[in-house]
PDB file of C-alpha atoms in Angstrom:
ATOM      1  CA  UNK A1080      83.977 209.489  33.798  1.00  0.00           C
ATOM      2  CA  UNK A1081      83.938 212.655  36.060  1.00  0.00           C
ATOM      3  CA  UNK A1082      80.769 211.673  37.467  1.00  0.00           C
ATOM      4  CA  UNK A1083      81.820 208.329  38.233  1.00  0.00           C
ATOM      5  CA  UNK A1084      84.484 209.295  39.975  1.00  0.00           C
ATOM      6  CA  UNK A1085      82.942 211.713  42.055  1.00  0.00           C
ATOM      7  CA  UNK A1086      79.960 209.625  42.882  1.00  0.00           C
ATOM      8  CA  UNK A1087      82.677 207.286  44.668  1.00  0.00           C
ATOM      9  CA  UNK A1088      82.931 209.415  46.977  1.00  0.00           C
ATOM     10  CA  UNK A1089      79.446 210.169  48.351  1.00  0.00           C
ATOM     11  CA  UNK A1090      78.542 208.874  52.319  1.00  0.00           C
ATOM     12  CA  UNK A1091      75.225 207.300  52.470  1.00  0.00           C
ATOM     13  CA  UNK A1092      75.286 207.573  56.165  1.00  0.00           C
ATOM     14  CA  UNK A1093      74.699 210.172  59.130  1.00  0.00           C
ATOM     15  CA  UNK A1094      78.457 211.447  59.779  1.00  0.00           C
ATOM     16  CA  UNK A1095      77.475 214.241  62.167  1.00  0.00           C
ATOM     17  CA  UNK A1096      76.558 214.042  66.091  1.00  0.00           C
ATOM     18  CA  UNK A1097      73.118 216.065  65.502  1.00  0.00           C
ATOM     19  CA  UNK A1098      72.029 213.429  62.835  1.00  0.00           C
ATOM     20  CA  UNK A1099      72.006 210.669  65.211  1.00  0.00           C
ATOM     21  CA  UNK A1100      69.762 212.761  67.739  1.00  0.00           C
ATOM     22  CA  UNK A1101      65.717 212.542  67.721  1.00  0.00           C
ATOM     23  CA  UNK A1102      65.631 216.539  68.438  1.00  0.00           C
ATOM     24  CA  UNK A1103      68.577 217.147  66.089  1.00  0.00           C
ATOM     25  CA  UNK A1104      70.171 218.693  69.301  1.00  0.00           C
ATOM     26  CA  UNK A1105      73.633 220.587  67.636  1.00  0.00           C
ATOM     27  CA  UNK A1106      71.262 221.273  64.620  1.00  0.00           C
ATOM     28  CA  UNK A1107      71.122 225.687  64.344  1.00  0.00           C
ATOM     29  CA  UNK A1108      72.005 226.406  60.524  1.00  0.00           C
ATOM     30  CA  UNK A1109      70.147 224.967  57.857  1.00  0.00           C
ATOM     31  CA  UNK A1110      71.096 225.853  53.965  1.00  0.00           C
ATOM     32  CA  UNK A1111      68.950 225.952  50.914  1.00  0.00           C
ATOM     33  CA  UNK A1112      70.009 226.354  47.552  1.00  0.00           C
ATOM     34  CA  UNK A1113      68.372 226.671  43.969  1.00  0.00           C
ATOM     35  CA  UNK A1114      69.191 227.418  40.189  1.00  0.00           C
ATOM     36  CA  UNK A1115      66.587 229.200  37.906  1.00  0.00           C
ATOM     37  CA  UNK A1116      66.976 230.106  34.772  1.00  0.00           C
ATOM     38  CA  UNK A1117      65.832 233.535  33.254  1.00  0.00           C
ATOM     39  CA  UNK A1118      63.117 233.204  30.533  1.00  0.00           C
ATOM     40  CA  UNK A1119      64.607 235.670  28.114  1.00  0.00           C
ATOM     41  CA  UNK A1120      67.988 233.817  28.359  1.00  0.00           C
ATOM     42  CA  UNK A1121      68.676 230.353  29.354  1.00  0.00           C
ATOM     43  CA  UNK A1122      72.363 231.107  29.593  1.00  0.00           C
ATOM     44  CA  UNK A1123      72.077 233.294  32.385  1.00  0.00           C
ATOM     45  CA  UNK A1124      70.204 232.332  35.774  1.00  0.00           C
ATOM     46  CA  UNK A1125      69.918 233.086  39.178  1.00  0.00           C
ATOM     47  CA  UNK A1126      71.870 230.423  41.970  1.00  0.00           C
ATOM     48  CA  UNK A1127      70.268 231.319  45.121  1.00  0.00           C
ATOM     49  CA  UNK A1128      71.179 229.830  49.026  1.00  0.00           C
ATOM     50  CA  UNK A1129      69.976 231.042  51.886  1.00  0.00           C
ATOM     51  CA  UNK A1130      70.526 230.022  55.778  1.00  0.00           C
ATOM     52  CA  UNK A1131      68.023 229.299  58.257  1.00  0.00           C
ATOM     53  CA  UNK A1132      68.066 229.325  61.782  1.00  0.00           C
ATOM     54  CA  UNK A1133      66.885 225.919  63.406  1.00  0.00           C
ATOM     55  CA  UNK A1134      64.734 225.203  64.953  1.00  0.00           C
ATOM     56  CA  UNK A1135      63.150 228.591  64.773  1.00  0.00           C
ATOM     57  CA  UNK A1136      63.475 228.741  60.728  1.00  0.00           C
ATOM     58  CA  UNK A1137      64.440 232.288  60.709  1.00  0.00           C
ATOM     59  CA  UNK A1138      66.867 233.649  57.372  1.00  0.00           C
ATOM     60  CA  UNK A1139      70.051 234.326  58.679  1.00  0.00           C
ATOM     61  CA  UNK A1140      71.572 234.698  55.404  1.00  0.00           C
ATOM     62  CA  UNK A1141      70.905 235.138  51.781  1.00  0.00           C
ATOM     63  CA  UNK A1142      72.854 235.337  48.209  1.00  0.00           C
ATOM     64  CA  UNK A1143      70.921 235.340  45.241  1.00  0.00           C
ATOM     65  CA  UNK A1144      72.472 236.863  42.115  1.00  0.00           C
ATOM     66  CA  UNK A1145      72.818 236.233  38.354  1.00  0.00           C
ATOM     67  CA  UNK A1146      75.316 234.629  36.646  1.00  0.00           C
ATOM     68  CA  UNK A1147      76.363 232.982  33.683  1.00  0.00           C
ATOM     69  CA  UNK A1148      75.688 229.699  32.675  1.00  0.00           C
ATOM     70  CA  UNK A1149      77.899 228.228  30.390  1.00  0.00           C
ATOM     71  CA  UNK A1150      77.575 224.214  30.193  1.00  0.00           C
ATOM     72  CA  UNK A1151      74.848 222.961  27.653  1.00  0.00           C
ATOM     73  CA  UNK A1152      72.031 221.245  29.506  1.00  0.00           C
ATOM     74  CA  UNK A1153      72.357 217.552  28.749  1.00  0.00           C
ATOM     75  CA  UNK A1154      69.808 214.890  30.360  1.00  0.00           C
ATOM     76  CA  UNK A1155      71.176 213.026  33.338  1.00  0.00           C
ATOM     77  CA  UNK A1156      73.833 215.771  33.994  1.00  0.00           C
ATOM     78  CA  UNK A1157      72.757 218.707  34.723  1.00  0.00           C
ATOM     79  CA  UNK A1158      74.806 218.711  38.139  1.00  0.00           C
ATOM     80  CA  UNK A1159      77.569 220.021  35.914  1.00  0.00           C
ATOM     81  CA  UNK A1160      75.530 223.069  34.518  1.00  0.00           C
ATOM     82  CA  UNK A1161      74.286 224.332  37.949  1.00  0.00           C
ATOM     83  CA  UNK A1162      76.180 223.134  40.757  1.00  0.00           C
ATOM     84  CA  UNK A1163      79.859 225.147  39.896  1.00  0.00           C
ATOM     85  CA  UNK A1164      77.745 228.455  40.292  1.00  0.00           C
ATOM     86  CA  UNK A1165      76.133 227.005  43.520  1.00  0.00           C
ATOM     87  CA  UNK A1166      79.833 226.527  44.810  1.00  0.00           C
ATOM     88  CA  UNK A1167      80.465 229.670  44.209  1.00  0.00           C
ATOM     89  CA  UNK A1168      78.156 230.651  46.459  1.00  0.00           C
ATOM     90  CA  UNK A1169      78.876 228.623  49.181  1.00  0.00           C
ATOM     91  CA  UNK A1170      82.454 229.605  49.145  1.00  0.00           C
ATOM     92  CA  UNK A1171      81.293 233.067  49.054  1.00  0.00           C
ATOM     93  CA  UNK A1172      79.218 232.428  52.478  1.00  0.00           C
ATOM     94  CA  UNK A1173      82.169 230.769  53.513  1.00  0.00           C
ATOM     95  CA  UNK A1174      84.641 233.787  53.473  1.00  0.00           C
ATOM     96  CA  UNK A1175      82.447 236.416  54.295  1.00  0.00           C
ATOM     97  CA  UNK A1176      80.348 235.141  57.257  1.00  0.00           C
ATOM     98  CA  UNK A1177      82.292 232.001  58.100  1.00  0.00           C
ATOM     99  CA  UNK A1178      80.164 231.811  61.211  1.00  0.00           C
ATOM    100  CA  UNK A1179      76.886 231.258  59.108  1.00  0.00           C
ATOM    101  CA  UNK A1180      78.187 227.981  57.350  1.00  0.00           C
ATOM    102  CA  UNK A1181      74.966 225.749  56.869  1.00  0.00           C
ATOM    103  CA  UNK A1182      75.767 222.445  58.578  1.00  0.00           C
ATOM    104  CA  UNK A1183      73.590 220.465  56.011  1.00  0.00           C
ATOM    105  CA  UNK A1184      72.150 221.561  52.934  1.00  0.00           C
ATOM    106  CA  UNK A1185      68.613 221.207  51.444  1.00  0.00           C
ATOM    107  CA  UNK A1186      68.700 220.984  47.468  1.00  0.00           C
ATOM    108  CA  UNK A1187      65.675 221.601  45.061  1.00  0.00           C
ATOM    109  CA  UNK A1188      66.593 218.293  43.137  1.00  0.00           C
ATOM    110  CA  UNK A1189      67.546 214.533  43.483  1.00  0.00           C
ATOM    111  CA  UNK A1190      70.564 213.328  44.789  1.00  0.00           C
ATOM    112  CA  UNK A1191      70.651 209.208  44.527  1.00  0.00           C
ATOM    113  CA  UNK A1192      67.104 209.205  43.058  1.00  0.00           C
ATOM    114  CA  UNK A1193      68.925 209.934  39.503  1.00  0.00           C
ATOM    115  CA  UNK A1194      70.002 207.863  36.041  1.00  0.00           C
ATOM    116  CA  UNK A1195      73.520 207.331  37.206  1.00  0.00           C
ATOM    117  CA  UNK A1196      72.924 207.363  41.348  1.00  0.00           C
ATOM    118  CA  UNK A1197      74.487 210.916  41.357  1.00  0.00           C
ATOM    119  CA  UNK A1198      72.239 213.995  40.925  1.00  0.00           C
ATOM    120  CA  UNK A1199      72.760 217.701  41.932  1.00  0.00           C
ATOM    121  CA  UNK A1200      72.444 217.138  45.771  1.00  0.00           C
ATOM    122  CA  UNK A1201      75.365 214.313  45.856  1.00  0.00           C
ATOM    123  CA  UNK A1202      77.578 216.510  43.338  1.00  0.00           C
ATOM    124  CA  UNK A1203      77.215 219.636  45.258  1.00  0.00           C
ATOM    125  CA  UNK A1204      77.693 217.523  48.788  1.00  0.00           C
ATOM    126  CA  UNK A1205      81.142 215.710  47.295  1.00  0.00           C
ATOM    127  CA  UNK A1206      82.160 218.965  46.054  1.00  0.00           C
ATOM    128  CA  UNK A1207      81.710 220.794  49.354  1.00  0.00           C
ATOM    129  CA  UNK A1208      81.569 218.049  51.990  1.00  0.00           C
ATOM    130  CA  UNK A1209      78.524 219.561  53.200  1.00  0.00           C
ATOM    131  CA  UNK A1210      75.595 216.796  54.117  1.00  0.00           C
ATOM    132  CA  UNK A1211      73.415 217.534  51.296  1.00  0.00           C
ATOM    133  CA  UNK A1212      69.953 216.642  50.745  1.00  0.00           C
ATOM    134  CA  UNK A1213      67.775 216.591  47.454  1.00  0.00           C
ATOM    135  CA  UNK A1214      64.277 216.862  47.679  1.00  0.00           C
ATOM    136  CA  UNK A1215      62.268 217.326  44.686  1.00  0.00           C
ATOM    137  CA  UNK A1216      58.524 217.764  43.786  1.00  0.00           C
ATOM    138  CA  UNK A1217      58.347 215.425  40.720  1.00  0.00           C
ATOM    139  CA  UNK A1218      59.036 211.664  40.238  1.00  0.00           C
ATOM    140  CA  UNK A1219      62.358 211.220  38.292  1.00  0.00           C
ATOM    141  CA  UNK A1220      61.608 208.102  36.643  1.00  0.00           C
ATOM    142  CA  UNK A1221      64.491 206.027  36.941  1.00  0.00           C
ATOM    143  CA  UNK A1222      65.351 202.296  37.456  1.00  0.00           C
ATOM    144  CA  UNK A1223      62.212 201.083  36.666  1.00  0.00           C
ATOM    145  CA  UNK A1224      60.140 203.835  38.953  1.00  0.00           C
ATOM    146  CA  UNK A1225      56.845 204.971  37.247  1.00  0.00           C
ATOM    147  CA  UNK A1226      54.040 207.169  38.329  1.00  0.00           C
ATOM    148  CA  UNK A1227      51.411 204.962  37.347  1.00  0.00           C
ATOM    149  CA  UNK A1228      48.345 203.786  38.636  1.00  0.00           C
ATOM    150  CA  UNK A1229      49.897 202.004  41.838  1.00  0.00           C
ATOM    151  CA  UNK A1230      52.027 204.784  42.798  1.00  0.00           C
ATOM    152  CA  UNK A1231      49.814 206.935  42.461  1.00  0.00           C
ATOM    153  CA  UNK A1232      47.372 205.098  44.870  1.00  0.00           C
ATOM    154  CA  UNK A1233      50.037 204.791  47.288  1.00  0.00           C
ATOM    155  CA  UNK A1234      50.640 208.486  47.022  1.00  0.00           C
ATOM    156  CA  UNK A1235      46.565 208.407  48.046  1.00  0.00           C
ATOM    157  CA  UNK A1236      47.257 206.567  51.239  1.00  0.00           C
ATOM    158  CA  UNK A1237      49.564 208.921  52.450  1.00  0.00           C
ATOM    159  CA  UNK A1238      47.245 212.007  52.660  1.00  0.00           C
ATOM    160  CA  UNK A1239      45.353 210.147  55.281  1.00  0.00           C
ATOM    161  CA  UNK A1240      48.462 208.750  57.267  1.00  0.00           C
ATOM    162  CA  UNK A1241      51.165 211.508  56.631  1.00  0.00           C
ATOM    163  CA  UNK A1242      53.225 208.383  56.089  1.00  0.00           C
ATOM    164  CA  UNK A1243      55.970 207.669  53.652  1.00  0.00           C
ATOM    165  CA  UNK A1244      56.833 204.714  51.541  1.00  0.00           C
ATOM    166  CA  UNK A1245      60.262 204.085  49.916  1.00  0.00           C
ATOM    167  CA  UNK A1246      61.210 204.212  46.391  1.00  0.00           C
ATOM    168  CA  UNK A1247      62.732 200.858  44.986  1.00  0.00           C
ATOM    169  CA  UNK A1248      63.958 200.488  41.749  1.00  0.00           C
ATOM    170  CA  UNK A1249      64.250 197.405  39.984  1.00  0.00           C
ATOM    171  CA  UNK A1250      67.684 197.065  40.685  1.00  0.00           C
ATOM    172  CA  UNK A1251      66.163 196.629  44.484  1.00  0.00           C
ATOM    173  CA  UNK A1252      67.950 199.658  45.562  1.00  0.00           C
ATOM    174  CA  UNK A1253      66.323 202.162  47.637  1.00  0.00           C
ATOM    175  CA  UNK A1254      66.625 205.290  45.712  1.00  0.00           C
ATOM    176  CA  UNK A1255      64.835 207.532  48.170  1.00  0.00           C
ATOM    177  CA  UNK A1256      61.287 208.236  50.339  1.00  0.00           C
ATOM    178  CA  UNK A1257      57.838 209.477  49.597  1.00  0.00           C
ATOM    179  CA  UNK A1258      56.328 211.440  51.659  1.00  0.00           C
ATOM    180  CA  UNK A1259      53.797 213.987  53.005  1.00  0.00           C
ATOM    181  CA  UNK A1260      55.587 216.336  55.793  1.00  0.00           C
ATOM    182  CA  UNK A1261      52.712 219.102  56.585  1.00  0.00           C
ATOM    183  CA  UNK A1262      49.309 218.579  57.602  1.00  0.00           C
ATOM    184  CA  UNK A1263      48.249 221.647  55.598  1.00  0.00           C
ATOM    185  CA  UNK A1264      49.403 220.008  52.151  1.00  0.00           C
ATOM    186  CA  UNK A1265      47.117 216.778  52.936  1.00  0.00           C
ATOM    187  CA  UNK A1266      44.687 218.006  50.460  1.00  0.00           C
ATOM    188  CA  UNK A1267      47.122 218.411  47.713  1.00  0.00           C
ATOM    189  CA  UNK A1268      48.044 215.208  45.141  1.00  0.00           C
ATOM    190  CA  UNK A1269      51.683 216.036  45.437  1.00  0.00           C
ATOM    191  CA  UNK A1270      54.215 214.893  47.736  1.00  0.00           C
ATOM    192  CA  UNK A1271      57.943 215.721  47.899  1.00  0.00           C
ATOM    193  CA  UNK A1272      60.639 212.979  46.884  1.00  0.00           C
ATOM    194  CA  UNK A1273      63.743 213.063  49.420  1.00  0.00           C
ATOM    195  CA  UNK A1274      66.811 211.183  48.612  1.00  0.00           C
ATOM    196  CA  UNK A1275      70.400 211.027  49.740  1.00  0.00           C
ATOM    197  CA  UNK A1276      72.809 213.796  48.464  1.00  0.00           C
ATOM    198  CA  UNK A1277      75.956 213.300  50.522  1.00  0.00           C
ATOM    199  CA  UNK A1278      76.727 212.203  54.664  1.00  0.00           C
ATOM    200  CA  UNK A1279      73.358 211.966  55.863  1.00  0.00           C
ATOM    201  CA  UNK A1280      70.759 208.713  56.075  1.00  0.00           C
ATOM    202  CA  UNK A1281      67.910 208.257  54.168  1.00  0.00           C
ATOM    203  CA  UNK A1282      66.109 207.796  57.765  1.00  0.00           C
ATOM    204  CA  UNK A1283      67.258 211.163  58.807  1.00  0.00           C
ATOM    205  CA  UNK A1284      66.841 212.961  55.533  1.00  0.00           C
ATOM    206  CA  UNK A1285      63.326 212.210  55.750  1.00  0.00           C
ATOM    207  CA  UNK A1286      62.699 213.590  59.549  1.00  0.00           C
ATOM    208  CA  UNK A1287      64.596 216.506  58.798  1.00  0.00           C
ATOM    209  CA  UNK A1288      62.726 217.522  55.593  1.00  0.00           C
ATOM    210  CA  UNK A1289      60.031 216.971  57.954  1.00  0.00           C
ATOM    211  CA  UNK A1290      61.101 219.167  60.721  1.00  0.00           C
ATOM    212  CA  UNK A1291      61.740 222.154  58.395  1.00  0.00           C
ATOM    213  CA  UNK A1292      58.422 221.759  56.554  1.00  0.00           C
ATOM    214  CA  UNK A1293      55.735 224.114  57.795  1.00  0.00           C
ATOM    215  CA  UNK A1294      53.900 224.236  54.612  1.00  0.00           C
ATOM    216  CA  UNK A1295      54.592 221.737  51.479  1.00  0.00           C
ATOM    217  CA  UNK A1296      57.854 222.890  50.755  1.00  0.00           C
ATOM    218  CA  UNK A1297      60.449 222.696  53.477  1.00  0.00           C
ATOM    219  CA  UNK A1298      61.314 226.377  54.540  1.00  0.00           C
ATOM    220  CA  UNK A1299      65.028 226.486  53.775  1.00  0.00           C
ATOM    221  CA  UNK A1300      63.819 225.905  49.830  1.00  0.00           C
ATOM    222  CA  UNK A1301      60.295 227.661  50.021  1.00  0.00           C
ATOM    223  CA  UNK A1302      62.293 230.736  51.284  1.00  0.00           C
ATOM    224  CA  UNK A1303      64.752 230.256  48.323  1.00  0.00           C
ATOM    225  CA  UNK A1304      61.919 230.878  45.667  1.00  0.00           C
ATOM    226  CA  UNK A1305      60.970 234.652  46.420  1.00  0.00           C
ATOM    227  CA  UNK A1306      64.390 235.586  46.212  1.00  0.00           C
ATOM    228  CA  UNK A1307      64.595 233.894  43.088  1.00  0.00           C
ATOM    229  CA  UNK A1308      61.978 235.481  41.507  1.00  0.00           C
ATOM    230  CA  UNK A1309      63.067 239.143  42.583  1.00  0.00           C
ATOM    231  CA  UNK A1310      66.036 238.531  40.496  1.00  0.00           C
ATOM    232  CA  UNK A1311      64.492 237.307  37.911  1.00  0.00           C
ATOM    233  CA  UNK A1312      61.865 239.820  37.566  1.00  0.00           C
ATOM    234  CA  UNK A1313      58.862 237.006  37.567  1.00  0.00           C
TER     235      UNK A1313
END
């Protein structure tokens, strides 16, 4: 019931100036943000974000630390077991360097690619009105979406146009993009799957995943991982 109500209120649409602009003029603080879990102890894991400077892609900020994990992973919700300690830390940017405040945020997960239409990146973007992003590295195989034969020839035809193709369930819906965003990941068989999270487009989800990409993954979660793994000793 909680996640039906709070999936009411997610914006599938650009609601900021520099969304609507082909250079993403207004655009100078991108956020990142990820959840790993230490391998001794799933109860306790690190919940990482980090800000970017666009267009240069510079780390302006960074807050990685362990904490406690208390809700049981169940399928379909795991929104509610990482994104409270991922609040955390955005209110914790938000006090101390109020001036850093990501103006969208790039999640390592789904948003509306998900069972229910409401994964971590349109939880966490409800929950802090931040436009939110989720772009993750595997298919979620929802709504009738398979990695089978045919997607994965269509996954084929993108390493020689850089293209992307959209996602449609059964239902028809559009649950999110396909795509290829660096020419130096062209010889790898794995894409990245962007989707809605909360007040930004799919259209503009996909360029800006794009623009932050200089290898596979974009920067603002690629820089996320190191951190990560410092904490967690790996």
């Amino acid at each position: 019931r909680e996640q039906a109500r709070l999936k009411a209120g997610v914006l599938e649409e650009d609601t900021e100036e520099w969304q609507r602009d082909p250079q993403f003029r207004g655009l100078h603080r991108v956020g990142g943000v990820d959840v790993s879990y230490s391998k001794d102890d799933e109860n306790h894991a690190c919940a990482s974000l980090v800000v970017l400077s666009y267009p240069a892609l510079e780390v302006l900020y960074q807050d990685c630390r362990m904490v406690p994990v208390t809700a049981p992973y169940v399928a379909g919700f795991l929104a509610f077991r990482e994104v409270p300690v991922l609040v955390e830390a955005v209110q914790r940017l938000q006090q101390e360097e109020p001036q850093l405040q990501p103006q969208v945020l790039l999640v390592d997960g789904n948003g509306l690619l998900h069972h229910r239409g409401f994964g971590t990146a349109c939880h966490l973007g409800v929950l802090t009105d931040l436009p939110c992003i989720g772009v993750a590295k595997n298919l979620l195989q929802v709504d009738g979406l398979v990695r089978d034969e045919l997607h994965k020839e269509q996954v084929r035809s993108l390493q020689k146009s850089g293209e992307a193709f959209p996602l449609t369930g059964t239902s028809g819906k559009v649950l999110g993009m396909v795509s290829w965003h660096c020419h130096l990941a062209l010889n790898s068989s794995k894409p990245l799957y962007v989707s809605v999270g909360h007040r930004v487009s799919l259209g503009t989800a996909v360029r800006l995943v794009r623009a932050c990409c200089r290898f596979r993954v974009p920067e603002p979660i690629r820089q996320v991982r190191p951190r990560v793994g410092t904490q967690l000793g790996q």
